[in-house]
Amino acid sequence: MTELHELDAHDLAATLRRREVSAAEVVDHQADRIAALDDRLRSFVTPTIDRALEQAGAIDLTGDAGDAFAGVPIAVKDLTSTAGVRTTMGSTLMADAVPDVDAHVVRLAREAGLVSLGKTNTPEFGLSSYTDNDVLGATSTPWRLGLNAGGSSGGAAAAVAAGLVPWALGSDGGGSIRIPSSCCGVVGLKPTRGRVSPGPLGSDWSGLASDGPIARTVRDVAALLDVLAVPQLGDARYVGGPGRFAGAAARDPRPLRIAAWADPYLPGIETDPRIRAVWEDALRLLASLGHEVEVVANPFPPELEPQFNVAWSSGMAAAPIPPEADPLLRRNTRYWRERGARHSAADLAGAMQFLEATTRQALTGLGEHDAFLTPTLAMLPQPHAWFTESDDPAESHHRELQFTPFTAVYNMAGIPAGSLPLGQVDGLPVGIMLGGHQGSDALLLSLMAQLEAAAGWSTLPIDPRR
């Protein structure tokens, strides 16, 4: 008999609508699983089971599920503001911070009837491509304890992979949805810039970051994007209208022309040959589905990286943290704050102009292609200490670049990109990344769903006790 935690959001919602189980029973089941597994994973910073039971009870009392996914559990990344629930941002400086305002995406999820089971782990202020902090510690991929879940939405991806929730809210400023999705063998999408509102208090001033969905199936990712892609008054970059992504994921795309590359854009960094082999399998699978695949040189120049770092570090330097609190920050955070403080306003303006002009040129060169295919990561999941053992923060940063040299260019360009699990190496999942031009989220989800079906990837959760 299939257990509740083995169902994706669609199947769990159908079970709830048939009244084979109550929303409160679903919360109780997931709470028991969190209690049994999460001391090993460390995916939840703050579980909110009592609040979830109260919300689920209210849904059960209506006698009618109403919204299609009413009663389905979700989790929220601990960078995302949640009224009445502490939001630590992975920092001991904010260990007791309790916002009084919900982020727009949190409100949308609640209004759709989704029941939050709590806040998921993230590195301090979401700065790293691995998840580790001084609030909870490091989050493991459920596939192998002791190997990092990736970051910065590591807690969200680990919780989904382990069946603690069927889907979760993540955010992505340089790969932070796609990196942990690859490490944890789940599906994650960074939407087009402006697709998801950062309101009411958030600001995507640099254009790099976006909230987005993480789930075990493409259809769940698409449905959650439908929930999230609703504008708020004041949005400066809103793109498109809501309500079309689930439909796109339910149908195959037309034959597409796809550009593919597996070499990082940064010199001296190489892709693990075993990961490259999974990418090559994906090329053949796409061709068998009738798509035209062309292997090209990586179109993004290495000069993007230092300019990205200007924008990344400037944002951290602008955070309202008093100087006397600096010793309480993790070394990685201090490194980015110190780098950002050295940049002038002219440096930042020049960097932003360079990122826009250079990525535009690269995408213009790809104008005859509908989508792009690369590995998500250049390396397999790594031990927690591999990211943190160096005494030199510049060396630690270089290791992160070795780990994830493909993802950030999609943030620089503002275009959609998703990670899809398509293989395994040494018992660990390998994600393949698909990207597209601005606004092509629906087409991308259609292609991802087609690949998912053809590959036959298992969506069942991983149990770290095995």
PDB file of C-alpha atoms in Angstrom, residues 130-300:
ATOM      1  CA  TYR A 130      25.974  24.583   0.401  1.00  0.00           C
ATOM      2  CA  THR A 131      23.688  24.597   3.442  1.00  0.00           C
ATOM      3  CA  ASP A 132      25.411  25.020   6.796  1.00  0.00           C
ATOM      4  CA  ASN A 133      25.004  27.611   9.544  1.00  0.00           C
ATOM      5  CA  ASP A 134      25.395  28.273  13.258  1.00  0.00           C
ATOM      6  CA  VAL A 135      21.647  28.048  13.940  1.00  0.00           C
ATOM      7  CA  LEU A 136      21.038  24.407  13.013  1.00  0.00           C
ATOM      8  CA  GLY A 137      24.178  23.115  11.333  1.00  0.00           C
ATOM      9  CA  ALA A 138      24.645  21.383   7.993  1.00  0.00           C
ATOM     10  CA  THR A 139      21.858  19.763   5.980  1.00  0.00           C
ATOM     11  CA  SER A 140      22.583  16.404   4.342  1.00  0.00           C
ATOM     12  CA  THR A 141      21.230  15.062   1.106  1.00  0.00           C
ATOM     13  CA  PRO A 142      18.935  12.151   2.021  1.00  0.00           C
ATOM     14  CA  TRP A 143      20.825  10.058  -0.502  1.00  0.00           C
ATOM     15  CA  ARG A 144      23.889   9.902   1.751  1.00  0.00           C
ATOM     16  CA  LEU A 145      24.172  11.429   5.196  1.00  0.00           C
ATOM     17  CA  GLY A 146      27.303  13.533   5.619  1.00  0.00           C
ATOM     18  CA  LEU A 147      27.197  14.829   2.054  1.00  0.00           C
ATOM     19  CA  ASN A 148      25.803  18.341   1.798  1.00  0.00           C
ATOM     20  CA  ALA A 149      22.348  18.938   0.366  1.00  0.00           C
ATOM     21  CA  GLY A 150      23.598  21.961  -1.582  1.00  0.00           C
ATOM     22  CA  GLY A 151      22.414  25.518  -1.140  1.00  0.00           C
ATOM     23  CA  SER A 152      21.017  27.770  -0.468  1.00  0.00           C
ATOM     24  CA  SER A 153      17.603  26.015  -0.519  1.00  0.00           C
ATOM     25  CA  GLY A 154      19.189  22.872   0.892  1.00  0.00           C
ATOM     26  CA  GLY A 155      16.687  22.299   3.664  1.00  0.00           C
ATOM     27  CA  ALA A 156      13.794  22.603   1.218  1.00  0.00           C
ATOM     28  CA  ALA A 157      15.250  20.127  -1.296  1.00  0.00           C
ATOM     29  CA  ALA A 158      16.243  17.616   1.403  1.00  0.00           C
ATOM     30  CA  ALA A 159      12.767  17.774   2.951  1.00  0.00           C
ATOM     31  CA  VAL A 160      11.150  17.101  -0.418  1.00  0.00           C
ATOM     32  CA  ALA A 161      13.535  14.263  -1.297  1.00  0.00           C
ATOM     33  CA  ALA A 162      12.969  12.564   2.068  1.00  0.00           C
ATOM     34  CA  GLY A 163       9.192  12.790   1.767  1.00  0.00           C
ATOM     35  CA  LEU A 164       8.788  15.228   4.663  1.00  0.00           C
ATOM     36  CA  VAL A 165       6.744  17.441   2.327  1.00  0.00           C
ATOM     37  CA  PRO A 166       5.731  16.850  -1.306  1.00  0.00           C
ATOM     38  CA  TRP A 167       6.900  20.311  -2.363  1.00  0.00           C
ATOM     39  CA  ALA A 168       8.559  23.420  -0.924  1.00  0.00           C
ATOM     40  CA  LEU A 169       9.244  27.089  -1.524  1.00  0.00           C
ATOM     41  CA  GLY A 170      12.846  27.915  -2.397  1.00  0.00           C
ATOM     42  CA  SER A 171      14.679  30.940  -3.717  1.00  0.00           C
ATOM     43  CA  ASP A 172      17.496  31.269  -6.220  1.00  0.00           C
ATOM     44  CA  GLY A 173      20.025  34.093  -6.655  1.00  0.00           C
ATOM     45  CA  GLY A 174      22.867  32.121  -8.223  1.00  0.00           C
ATOM     46  CA  GLY A 175      21.569  28.569  -8.421  1.00  0.00           C
ATOM     47  CA  SER A 176      20.060  28.160  -4.951  1.00  0.00           C
ATOM     48  CA  ILE A 177      17.025  26.151  -6.113  1.00  0.00           C
ATOM     49  CA  ARG A 178      18.769  24.128  -8.812  1.00  0.00           C
ATOM     50  CA  ILE A 179      21.944  23.221  -6.887  1.00  0.00           C
ATOM     51  CA  PRO A 180      20.191  21.433  -3.997  1.00  0.00           C
ATOM     52  CA  SER A 181      17.635  19.952  -6.367  1.00  0.00           C
ATOM     53  CA  SER A 182      20.491  18.198  -8.157  1.00  0.00           C
ATOM     54  CA  CYS A 183      22.128  17.096  -4.898  1.00  0.00           C
ATOM     55  CA  CYS A 184      18.826  15.708  -3.589  1.00  0.00           C
ATOM     56  CA  GLY A 185      17.416  14.175  -6.768  1.00  0.00           C
ATOM     57  CA  VAL A 186      14.353  16.405  -7.035  1.00  0.00           C
ATOM     58  CA  VAL A 187      13.000  18.949  -9.516  1.00  0.00           C
ATOM     59  CA  GLY A 188      13.570  22.666  -9.046  1.00  0.00           C
ATOM     60  CA  LEU A 189      12.814  25.694 -11.200  1.00  0.00           C
ATOM     61  CA  LYS A 190      14.179  29.240 -11.153  1.00  0.00           C
ATOM     62  CA  PRO A 191      11.503  31.205 -13.019  1.00  0.00           C
ATOM     63  CA  THR A 192      12.028  34.073 -15.439  1.00  0.00           C
ATOM     64  CA  ARG A 193      13.024  37.314 -13.747  1.00  0.00           C
ATOM     65  CA  GLY A 194       9.818  39.036 -12.611  1.00  0.00           C
ATOM     66  CA  ARG A 195       7.631  35.937 -12.909  1.00  0.00           C
ATOM     67  CA  VAL A 196       7.238  35.688  -9.100  1.00  0.00           C
ATOM     68  CA  SER A 197       6.752  38.800  -6.984  1.00  0.00           C
ATOM     69  CA  PRO A 198       9.254  39.565  -4.182  1.00  0.00           C
ATOM     70  CA  GLY A 199       6.587  41.628  -2.362  1.00  0.00           C
ATOM     71  CA  PRO A 200       5.436  43.053  -0.153  1.00  0.00           C
ATOM     72  CA  LEU A 201       8.704  43.945   1.574  1.00  0.00           C
ATOM     73  CA  GLY A 202      11.269  42.119  -0.564  1.00  0.00           C
ATOM     74  CA  SER A 203      13.275  43.753  -3.318  1.00  0.00           C
ATOM     75  CA  ASP A 204      15.063  42.128  -6.208  1.00  0.00           C
ATOM     76  CA  TRP A 205      17.112  45.242  -6.863  1.00  0.00           C
ATOM     77  CA  SER A 206      19.829  43.338  -8.735  1.00  0.00           C
ATOM     78  CA  GLY A 207      17.500  41.144 -10.787  1.00  0.00           C
ATOM     79  CA  LEU A 208      19.426  38.059  -9.703  1.00  0.00           C
ATOM     80  CA  ALA A 209      17.045  36.358  -7.291  1.00  0.00           C
ATOM     81  CA  SER A 210      13.634  34.752  -7.544  1.00  0.00           C
ATOM     82  CA  ASP A 211      11.412  32.582  -5.395  1.00  0.00           C
ATOM     83  CA  GLY A 212      10.437  29.310  -7.003  1.00  0.00           C
ATOM     84  CA  PRO A 213       9.167  25.740  -6.544  1.00  0.00           C
ATOM     85  CA  ILE A 214      10.916  22.514  -5.560  1.00  0.00           C
ATOM     86  CA  ALA A 215       9.074  19.181  -5.854  1.00  0.00           C
ATOM     87  CA  ARG A 216       9.510  15.512  -6.748  1.00  0.00           C
ATOM     88  CA  THR A 217       7.680  15.794 -10.080  1.00  0.00           C
ATOM     89  CA  VAL A 218       7.605  18.340 -12.875  1.00  0.00           C
ATOM     90  CA  ARG A 219       3.809  18.497 -12.723  1.00  0.00           C
ATOM     91  CA  ASP A 220       4.025  19.549  -9.066  1.00  0.00           C
ATOM     92  CA  VAL A 221       6.627  22.205  -9.874  1.00  0.00           C
ATOM     93  CA  ALA A 222       4.363  23.564 -12.606  1.00  0.00           C
ATOM     94  CA  ALA A 223       1.278  23.596 -10.384  1.00  0.00           C
ATOM     95  CA  LEU A 224       3.121  25.371  -7.586  1.00  0.00           C
ATOM     96  CA  LEU A 225       4.404  27.961 -10.052  1.00  0.00           C
ATOM     97  CA  ASP A 226       0.784  28.596 -11.022  1.00  0.00           C
ATOM     98  CA  VAL A 227       0.118  29.369  -7.354  1.00  0.00           C
ATOM     99  CA  LEU A 228       3.130  31.675  -7.066  1.00  0.00           C
ATOM    100  CA  ALA A 229       3.038  33.545 -10.388  1.00  0.00           C
ATOM    101  CA  VAL A 230       0.497  36.148  -9.314  1.00  0.00           C
ATOM    102  CA  PRO A 231       1.538  39.827  -9.369  1.00  0.00           C
ATOM    103  CA  GLN A 232       1.362  42.266  -6.492  1.00  0.00           C
ATOM    104  CA  LEU A 233       0.811  45.990  -6.791  1.00  0.00           C
ATOM    105  CA  GLY A 234       4.142  47.766  -7.108  1.00  0.00           C
ATOM    106  CA  ASP A 235       5.963  44.960  -8.919  1.00  0.00           C
ATOM    107  CA  ALA A 236       8.491  46.586 -11.227  1.00  0.00           C
ATOM    108  CA  ARG A 237       9.368  43.529 -13.316  1.00  0.00           C
ATOM    109  CA  TYR A 238       6.258  41.356 -13.523  1.00  0.00           C
ATOM    110  CA  VAL A 239       6.246  39.020 -16.547  1.00  0.00           C
ATOM    111  CA  GLY A 240       3.202  37.298 -17.988  1.00  0.00           C
ATOM    112  CA  GLY A 241       0.000  36.033 -16.457  1.00  0.00           C
ATOM    113  CA  PRO A 242      -0.879  33.204 -14.085  1.00  0.00           C
ATOM    114  CA  GLY A 243      -2.629  29.923 -14.627  1.00  0.00           C
ATOM    115  CA  ARG A 244      -0.882  28.248 -17.543  1.00  0.00           C
ATOM    116  CA  PHE A 245       2.085  26.243 -16.281  1.00  0.00           C
ATOM    117  CA  ALA A 246       0.317  23.076 -15.129  1.00  0.00           C
ATOM    118  CA  GLY A 247      -1.337  22.818 -18.533  1.00  0.00           C
ATOM    119  CA  ALA A 248       2.026  23.177 -20.260  1.00  0.00           C
ATOM    120  CA  ALA A 249       3.545  20.389 -18.182  1.00  0.00           C
ATOM    121  CA  ALA A 250       0.666  18.102 -19.186  1.00  0.00           C
ATOM    122  CA  ARG A 251       1.470  18.196 -22.912  1.00  0.00           C
ATOM    123  CA  ASP A 252       4.551  17.440 -24.974  1.00  0.00           C
ATOM    124  CA  PRO A 253       6.357  20.351 -26.624  1.00  0.00           C
ATOM    125  CA  ARG A 254       6.728  20.731 -30.356  1.00  0.00           C
ATOM    126  CA  PRO A 255      10.074  19.559 -31.771  1.00  0.00           C
ATOM    127  CA  LEU A 256      12.661  21.983 -30.413  1.00  0.00           C
ATOM    128  CA  ARG A 257      16.131  23.084 -31.342  1.00  0.00           C
ATOM    129  CA  ILE A 258      18.347  22.732 -28.283  1.00  0.00           C
ATOM    130  CA  ALA A 259      21.863  24.079 -27.715  1.00  0.00           C
ATOM    131  CA  ALA A 260      23.976  21.981 -25.356  1.00  0.00           C
ATOM    132  CA  TRP A 261      27.326  22.443 -23.648  1.00  0.00           C
ATOM    133  CA  ALA A 262      29.079  20.724 -20.751  1.00  0.00           C
ATOM    134  CA  ASP A 263      32.217  22.817 -20.331  1.00  0.00           C
ATOM    135  CA  PRO A 264      32.122  25.505 -17.608  1.00  0.00           C
ATOM    136  CA  TYR A 265      32.566  29.105 -18.659  1.00  0.00           C
ATOM    137  CA  LEU A 266      35.333  29.577 -16.082  1.00  0.00           C
ATOM    138  CA  PRO A 267      38.905  28.575 -17.015  1.00  0.00           C
ATOM    139  CA  GLY A 268      40.548  25.841 -14.996  1.00  0.00           C
ATOM    140  CA  ILE A 269      37.258  24.274 -13.900  1.00  0.00           C
ATOM    141  CA  GLU A 270      36.184  20.944 -15.357  1.00  0.00           C
ATOM    142  CA  THR A 271      33.064  18.816 -15.316  1.00  0.00           C
ATOM    143  CA  ASP A 272      33.337  15.399 -13.684  1.00  0.00           C
ATOM    144  CA  PRO A 273      33.422  12.901 -16.596  1.00  0.00           C
ATOM    145  CA  ARG A 274      30.739  10.801 -14.886  1.00  0.00           C
ATOM    146  CA  ILE A 275      28.403  13.791 -14.833  1.00  0.00           C
ATOM    147  CA  ARG A 276      29.268  14.533 -18.440  1.00  0.00           C
ATOM    148  CA  ALA A 277      28.201  10.974 -19.291  1.00  0.00           C
ATOM    149  CA  VAL A 278      24.745  11.615 -17.763  1.00  0.00           C
ATOM    150  CA  TRP A 279      24.533  14.825 -19.822  1.00  0.00           C
ATOM    151  CA  GLU A 280      25.423  12.835 -22.954  1.00  0.00           C
ATOM    152  CA  ASP A 281      22.649  10.377 -22.140  1.00  0.00           C
ATOM    153  CA  ALA A 282      20.266  13.336 -21.950  1.00  0.00           C
ATOM    154  CA  LEU A 283      21.398  14.481 -25.409  1.00  0.00           C
ATOM    155  CA  ARG A 284      20.540  11.089 -26.856  1.00  0.00           C
ATOM    156  CA  LEU A 285      17.216  10.992 -25.054  1.00  0.00           C
ATOM    157  CA  LEU A 286      16.254  14.413 -26.393  1.00  0.00           C
ATOM    158  CA  ALA A 287      17.178  13.345 -29.926  1.00  0.00           C
ATOM    159  CA  SER A 288      15.087  10.179 -29.570  1.00  0.00           C
ATOM    160  CA  LEU A 289      12.119  12.396 -28.667  1.00  0.00           C
ATOM    161  CA  GLY A 290      12.430  14.246 -31.968  1.00  0.00           C
ATOM    162  CA  HIS A 291      14.372  17.321 -30.857  1.00  0.00           C
ATOM    163  CA  GLU A 292      17.347  18.708 -32.738  1.00  0.00           C
ATOM    164  CA  VAL A 293      20.315  18.918 -30.359  1.00  0.00           C
ATOM    165  CA  GLU A 294      23.411  20.906 -31.256  1.00  0.00           C
ATOM    166  CA  VAL A 295      26.528  20.796 -29.071  1.00  0.00           C
ATOM    167  CA  VAL A 296      28.041  24.280 -28.950  1.00  0.00           C
ATOM    168  CA  ALA A 297      30.822  26.052 -27.096  1.00  0.00           C
ATOM    169  CA  ASN A 298      29.760  27.645 -23.825  1.00  0.00           C
ATOM    170  CA  PRO A 299      28.443  31.044 -25.000  1.00  0.00           C
ATOM    171  CA  PHE A 300      29.026  32.903 -21.726  1.00  0.00           C
TER     172      PHE A 300
END
